[in-house]
PDB file of C-alpha atoms in Angstrom:
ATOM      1  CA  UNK M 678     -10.757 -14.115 -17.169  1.00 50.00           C
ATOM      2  CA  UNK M 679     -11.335 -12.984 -13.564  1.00 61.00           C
ATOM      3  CA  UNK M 680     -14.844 -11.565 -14.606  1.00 60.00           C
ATOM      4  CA  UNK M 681     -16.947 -14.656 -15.685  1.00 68.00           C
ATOM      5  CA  UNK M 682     -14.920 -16.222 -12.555  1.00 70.00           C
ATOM      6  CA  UNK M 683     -16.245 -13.719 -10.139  1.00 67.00           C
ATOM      7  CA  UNK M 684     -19.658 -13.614 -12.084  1.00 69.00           C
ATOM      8  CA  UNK M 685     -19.948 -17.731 -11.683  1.00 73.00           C
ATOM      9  CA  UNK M 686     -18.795 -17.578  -7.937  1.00 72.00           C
ATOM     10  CA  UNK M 687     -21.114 -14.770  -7.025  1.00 69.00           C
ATOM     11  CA  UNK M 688     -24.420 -17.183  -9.001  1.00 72.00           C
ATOM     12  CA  UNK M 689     -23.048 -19.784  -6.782  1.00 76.00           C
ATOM     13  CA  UNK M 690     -22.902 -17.831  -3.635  1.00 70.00           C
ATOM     14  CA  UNK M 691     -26.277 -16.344  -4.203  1.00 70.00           C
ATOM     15  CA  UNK M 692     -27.695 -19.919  -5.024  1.00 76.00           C
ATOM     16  CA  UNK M 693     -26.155 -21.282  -2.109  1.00 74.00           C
ATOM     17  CA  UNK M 694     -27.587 -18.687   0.540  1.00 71.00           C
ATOM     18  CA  UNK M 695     -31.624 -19.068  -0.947  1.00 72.00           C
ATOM     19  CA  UNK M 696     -31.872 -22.047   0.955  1.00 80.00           C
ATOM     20  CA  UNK M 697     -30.204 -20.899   4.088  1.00 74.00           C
ATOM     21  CA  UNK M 698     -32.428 -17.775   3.864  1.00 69.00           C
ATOM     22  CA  UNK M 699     -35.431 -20.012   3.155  1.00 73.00           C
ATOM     23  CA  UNK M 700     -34.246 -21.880   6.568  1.00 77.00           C
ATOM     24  CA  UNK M 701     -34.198 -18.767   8.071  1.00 70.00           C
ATOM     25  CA  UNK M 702     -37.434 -17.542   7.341  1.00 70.00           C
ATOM     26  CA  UNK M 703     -38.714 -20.566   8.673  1.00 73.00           C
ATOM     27  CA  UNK M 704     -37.470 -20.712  11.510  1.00 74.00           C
ATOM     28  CA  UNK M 705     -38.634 -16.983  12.542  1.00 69.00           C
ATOM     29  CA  UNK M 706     -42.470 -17.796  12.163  1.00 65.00           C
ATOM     30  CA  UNK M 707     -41.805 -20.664  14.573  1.00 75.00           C
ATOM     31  CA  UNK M 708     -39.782 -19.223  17.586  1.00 78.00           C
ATOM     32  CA  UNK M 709     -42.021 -16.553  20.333  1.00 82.00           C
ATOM     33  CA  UNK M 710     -39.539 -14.139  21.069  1.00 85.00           C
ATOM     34  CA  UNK M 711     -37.695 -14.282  18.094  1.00 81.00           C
ATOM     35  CA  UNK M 712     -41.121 -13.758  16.426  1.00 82.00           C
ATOM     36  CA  UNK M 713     -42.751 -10.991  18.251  1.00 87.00           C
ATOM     37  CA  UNK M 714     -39.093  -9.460  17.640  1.00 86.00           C
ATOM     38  CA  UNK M 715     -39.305  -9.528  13.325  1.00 83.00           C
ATOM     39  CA  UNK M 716     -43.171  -8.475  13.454  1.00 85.00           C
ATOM     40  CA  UNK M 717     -41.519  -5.015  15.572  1.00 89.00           C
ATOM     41  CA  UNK M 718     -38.970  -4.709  13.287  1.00 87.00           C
ATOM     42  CA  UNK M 719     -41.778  -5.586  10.291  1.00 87.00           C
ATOM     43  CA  UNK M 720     -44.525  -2.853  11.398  1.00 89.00           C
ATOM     44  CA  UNK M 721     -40.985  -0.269  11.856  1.00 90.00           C
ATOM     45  CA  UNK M 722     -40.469  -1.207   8.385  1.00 88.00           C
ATOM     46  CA  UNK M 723     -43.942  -0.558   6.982  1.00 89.00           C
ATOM     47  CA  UNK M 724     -44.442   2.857   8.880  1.00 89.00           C
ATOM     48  CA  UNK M 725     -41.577   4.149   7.575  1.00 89.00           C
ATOM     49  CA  UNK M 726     -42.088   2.641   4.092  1.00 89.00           C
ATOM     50  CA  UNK M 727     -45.513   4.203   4.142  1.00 89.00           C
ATOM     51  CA  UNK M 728     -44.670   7.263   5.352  1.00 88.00           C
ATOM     52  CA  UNK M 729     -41.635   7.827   2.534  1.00 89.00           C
ATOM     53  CA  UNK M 730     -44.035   6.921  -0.245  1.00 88.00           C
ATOM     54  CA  UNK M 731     -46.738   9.660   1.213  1.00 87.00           C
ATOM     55  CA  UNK M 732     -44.079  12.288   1.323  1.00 87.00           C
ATOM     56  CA  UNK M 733     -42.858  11.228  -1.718  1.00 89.00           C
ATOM     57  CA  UNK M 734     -46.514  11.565  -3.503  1.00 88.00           C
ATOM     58  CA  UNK M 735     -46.746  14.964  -1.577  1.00 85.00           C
ATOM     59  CA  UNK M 736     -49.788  13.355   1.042  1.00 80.00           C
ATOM     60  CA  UNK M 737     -50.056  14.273   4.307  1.00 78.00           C
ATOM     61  CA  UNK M 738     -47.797  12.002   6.807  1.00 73.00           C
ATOM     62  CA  UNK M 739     -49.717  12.928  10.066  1.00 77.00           C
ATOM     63  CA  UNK M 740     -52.155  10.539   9.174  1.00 80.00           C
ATOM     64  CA  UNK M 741     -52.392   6.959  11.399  1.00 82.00           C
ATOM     65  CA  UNK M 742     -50.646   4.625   9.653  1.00 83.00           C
ATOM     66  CA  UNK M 743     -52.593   0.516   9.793  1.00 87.00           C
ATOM     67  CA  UNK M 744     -50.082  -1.776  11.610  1.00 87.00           C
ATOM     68  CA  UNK M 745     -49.750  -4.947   9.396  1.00 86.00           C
ATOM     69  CA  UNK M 746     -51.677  -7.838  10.465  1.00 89.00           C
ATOM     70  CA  UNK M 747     -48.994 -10.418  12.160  1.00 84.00           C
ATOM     71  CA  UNK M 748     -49.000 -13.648   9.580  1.00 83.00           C
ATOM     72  CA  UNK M 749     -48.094 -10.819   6.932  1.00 86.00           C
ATOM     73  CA  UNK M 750     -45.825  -9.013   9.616  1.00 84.00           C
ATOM     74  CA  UNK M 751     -43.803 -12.200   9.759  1.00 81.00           C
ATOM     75  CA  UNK M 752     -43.902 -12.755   6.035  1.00 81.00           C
ATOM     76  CA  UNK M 753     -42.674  -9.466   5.511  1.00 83.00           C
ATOM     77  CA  UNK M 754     -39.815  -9.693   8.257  1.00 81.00           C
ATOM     78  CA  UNK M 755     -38.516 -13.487   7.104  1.00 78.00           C
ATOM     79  CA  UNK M 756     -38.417 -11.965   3.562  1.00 79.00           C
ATOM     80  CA  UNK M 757     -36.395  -8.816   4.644  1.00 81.00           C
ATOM     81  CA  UNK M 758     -34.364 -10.859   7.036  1.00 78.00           C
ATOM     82  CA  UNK M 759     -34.064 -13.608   4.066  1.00 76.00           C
ATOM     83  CA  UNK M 760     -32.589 -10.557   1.803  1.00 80.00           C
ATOM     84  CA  UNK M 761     -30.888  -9.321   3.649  1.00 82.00           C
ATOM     85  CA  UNK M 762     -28.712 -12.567   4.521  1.00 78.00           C
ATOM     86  CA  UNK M 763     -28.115 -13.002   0.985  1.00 78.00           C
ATOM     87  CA  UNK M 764     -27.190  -9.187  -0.027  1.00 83.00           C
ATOM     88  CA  UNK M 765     -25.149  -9.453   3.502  1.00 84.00           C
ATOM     89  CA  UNK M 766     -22.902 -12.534   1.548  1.00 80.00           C
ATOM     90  CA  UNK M 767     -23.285 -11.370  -1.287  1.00 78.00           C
ATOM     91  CA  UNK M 768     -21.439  -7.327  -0.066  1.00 83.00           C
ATOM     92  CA  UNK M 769     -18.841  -9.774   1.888  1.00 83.00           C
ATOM     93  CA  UNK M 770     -18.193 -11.234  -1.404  1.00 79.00           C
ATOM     94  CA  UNK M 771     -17.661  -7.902  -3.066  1.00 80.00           C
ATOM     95  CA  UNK M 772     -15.760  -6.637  -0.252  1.00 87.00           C
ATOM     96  CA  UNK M 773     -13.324  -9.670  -0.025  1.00 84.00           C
ATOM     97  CA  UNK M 774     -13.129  -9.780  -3.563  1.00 82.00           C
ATOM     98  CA  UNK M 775     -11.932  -5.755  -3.428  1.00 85.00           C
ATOM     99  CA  UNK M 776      -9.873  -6.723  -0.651  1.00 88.00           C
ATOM    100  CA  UNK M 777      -7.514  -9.712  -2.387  1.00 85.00           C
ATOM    101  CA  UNK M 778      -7.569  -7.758  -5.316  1.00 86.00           C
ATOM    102  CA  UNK M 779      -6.143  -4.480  -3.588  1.00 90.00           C
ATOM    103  CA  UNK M 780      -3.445  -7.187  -1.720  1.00 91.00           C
ATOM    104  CA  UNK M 781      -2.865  -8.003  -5.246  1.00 89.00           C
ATOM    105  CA  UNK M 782      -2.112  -4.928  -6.630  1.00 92.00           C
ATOM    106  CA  UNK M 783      -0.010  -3.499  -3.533  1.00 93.00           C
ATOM    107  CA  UNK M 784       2.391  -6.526  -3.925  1.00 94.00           C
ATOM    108  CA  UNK M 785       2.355  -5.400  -7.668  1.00 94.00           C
ATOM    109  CA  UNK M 786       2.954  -2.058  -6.984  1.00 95.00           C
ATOM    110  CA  UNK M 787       5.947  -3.655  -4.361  1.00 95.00           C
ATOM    111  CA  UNK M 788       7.269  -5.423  -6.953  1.00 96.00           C
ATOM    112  CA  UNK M 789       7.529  -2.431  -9.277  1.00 95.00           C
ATOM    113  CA  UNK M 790       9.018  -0.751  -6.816  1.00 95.00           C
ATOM    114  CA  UNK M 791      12.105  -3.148  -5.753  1.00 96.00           C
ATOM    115  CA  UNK M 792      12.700  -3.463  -9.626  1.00 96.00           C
ATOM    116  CA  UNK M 793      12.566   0.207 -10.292  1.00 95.00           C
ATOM    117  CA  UNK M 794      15.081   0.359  -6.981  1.00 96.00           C
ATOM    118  CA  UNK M 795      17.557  -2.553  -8.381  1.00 96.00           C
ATOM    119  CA  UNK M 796      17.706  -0.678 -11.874  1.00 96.00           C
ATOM    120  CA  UNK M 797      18.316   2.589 -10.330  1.00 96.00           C
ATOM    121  CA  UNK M 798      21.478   0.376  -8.521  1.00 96.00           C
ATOM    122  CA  UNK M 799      22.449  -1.063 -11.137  1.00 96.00           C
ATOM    123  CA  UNK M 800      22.530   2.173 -13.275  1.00 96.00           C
ATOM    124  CA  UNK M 801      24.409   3.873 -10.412  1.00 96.00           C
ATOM    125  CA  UNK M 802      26.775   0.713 -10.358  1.00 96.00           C
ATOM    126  CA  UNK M 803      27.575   1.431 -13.736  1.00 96.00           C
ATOM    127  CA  UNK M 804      27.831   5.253 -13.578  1.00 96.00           C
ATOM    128  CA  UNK M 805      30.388   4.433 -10.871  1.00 96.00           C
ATOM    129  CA  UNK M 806      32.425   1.438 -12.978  1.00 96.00           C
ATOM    130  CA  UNK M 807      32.136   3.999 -16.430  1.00 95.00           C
ATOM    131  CA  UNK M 808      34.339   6.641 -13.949  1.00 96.00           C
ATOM    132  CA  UNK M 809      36.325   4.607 -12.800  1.00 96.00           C
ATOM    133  CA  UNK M 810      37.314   3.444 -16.707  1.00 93.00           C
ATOM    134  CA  UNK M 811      37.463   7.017 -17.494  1.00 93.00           C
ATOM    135  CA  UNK M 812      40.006   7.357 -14.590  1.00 94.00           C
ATOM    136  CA  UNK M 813      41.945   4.219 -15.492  1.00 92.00           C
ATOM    137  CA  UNK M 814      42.090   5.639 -19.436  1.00 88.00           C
ATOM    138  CA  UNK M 815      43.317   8.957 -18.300  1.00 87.00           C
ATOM    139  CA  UNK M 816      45.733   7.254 -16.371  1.00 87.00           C
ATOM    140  CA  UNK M 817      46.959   5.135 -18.872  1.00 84.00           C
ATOM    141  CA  UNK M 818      47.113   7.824 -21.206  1.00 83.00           C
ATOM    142  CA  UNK M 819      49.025   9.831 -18.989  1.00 85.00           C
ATOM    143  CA  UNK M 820      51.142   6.579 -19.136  1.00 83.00           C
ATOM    144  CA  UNK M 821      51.651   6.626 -22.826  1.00 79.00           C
ATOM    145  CA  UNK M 822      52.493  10.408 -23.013  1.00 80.00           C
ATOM    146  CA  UNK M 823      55.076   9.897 -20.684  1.00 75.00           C
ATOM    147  CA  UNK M 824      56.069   6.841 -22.777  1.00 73.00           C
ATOM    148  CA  UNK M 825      56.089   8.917 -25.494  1.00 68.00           C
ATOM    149  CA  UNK M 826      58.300  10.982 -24.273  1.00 55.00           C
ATOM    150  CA  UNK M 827      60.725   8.222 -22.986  1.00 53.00           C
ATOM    151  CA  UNK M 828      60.582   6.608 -26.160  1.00 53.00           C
ATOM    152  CA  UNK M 829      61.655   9.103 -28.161  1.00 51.00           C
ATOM    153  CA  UNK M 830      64.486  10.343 -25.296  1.00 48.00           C
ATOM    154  CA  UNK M 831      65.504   6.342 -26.353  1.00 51.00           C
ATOM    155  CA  UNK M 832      65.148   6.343 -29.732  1.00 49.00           C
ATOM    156  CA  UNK M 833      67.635   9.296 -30.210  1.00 47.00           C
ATOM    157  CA  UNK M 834      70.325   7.824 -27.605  1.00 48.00           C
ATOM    158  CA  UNK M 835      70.032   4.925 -29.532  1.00 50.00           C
ATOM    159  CA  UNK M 836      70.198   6.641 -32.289  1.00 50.00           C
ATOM    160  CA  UNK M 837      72.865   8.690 -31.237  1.00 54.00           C
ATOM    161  CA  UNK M 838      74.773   6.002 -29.855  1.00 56.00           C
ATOM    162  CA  UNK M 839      74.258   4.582 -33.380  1.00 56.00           C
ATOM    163  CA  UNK M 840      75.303   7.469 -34.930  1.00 55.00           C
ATOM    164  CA  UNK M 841      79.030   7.159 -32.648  1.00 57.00           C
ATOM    165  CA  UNK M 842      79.747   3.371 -33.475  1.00 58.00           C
ATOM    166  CA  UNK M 843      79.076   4.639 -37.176  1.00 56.00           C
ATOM    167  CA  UNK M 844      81.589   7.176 -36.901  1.00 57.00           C
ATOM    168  CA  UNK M 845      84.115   5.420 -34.956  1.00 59.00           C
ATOM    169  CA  UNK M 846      84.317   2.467 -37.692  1.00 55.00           C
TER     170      UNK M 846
END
């Protein structure tokens, strides 16, 4: 159930940042500074890109690498800043979603924990009540041995006091 939920909300997230990272790719061809800032952070990009792929395909790196020319500079930047908006939502998705479900499972874990605690109470509530039957049926055993004992002490003065009006008539 959670699954296609999370699946469907994530489509929607991604679908709802495109535009916003369309906007935002936009606007960074259009402003000077802002500009002259993503064509640096472009032509960082593409040395280091280049340079990874060369080491990678065992060339030499201490070659001179061609800086990008700036209209594909700024393409290149508003697409990696564009991408980067919508894997940055898209992680704080993931993240919150880890988040609420880890609040989820510590107050499951909680509430494992207070049962577990109010069955180990009542368990001890009941060890304590089956002593203290134990001690009331010893008593009252003790009670019927000495009873017992009584009884029978009655029974034969009653029976002996039977046994006198018997032999008095």
């Amino acid at each position: 159930m959670i699954l296609p939920v999370f699946k469907l909300g994530t489509l929607a997230l991604k679908t709802f940042c495109k535009p916003i990272a369309n906007r935002l790719k936009k606007e960074a061809g259009l402003h000077p500074k802002f500009r002259q800032i993503i064509i640096n952070i472009a032509q960082a990009n593409h040395r280091l890109t280049t340079n990874m792929q060369r080491r990678i395909y065992g060339h030499s790196t201490d070659v001179a690498i061609r800086p990008l020319d700036e209209e594909k500079a700024v393409q290149a930047a508003a697409d990696l800043l564009g991408e980067l908006f919508v894997f940055s939502v898209a992680g704080a998705a993931v993240i919150f979603e880890v988040q609420r479900s880890s609040r989820s499972e510590a107050r499951k874990e909680e509430q494992q924990r207070l049962e577990l605690e109010a069955m180990k109470q009542r368990d001890e509530d009941l060890m304590r009540e089956v002593e203290r039957l134990r001690q009331k049926l010893a008593e009252l055993e003790q009670l019927a041995k000495g009873r017992e004992l009584i009884g029978a002490l009655n029974f034969r003065h009653a029976h002996d006091s039977e046994n006198e009006k018997a032999k008095s008539t």
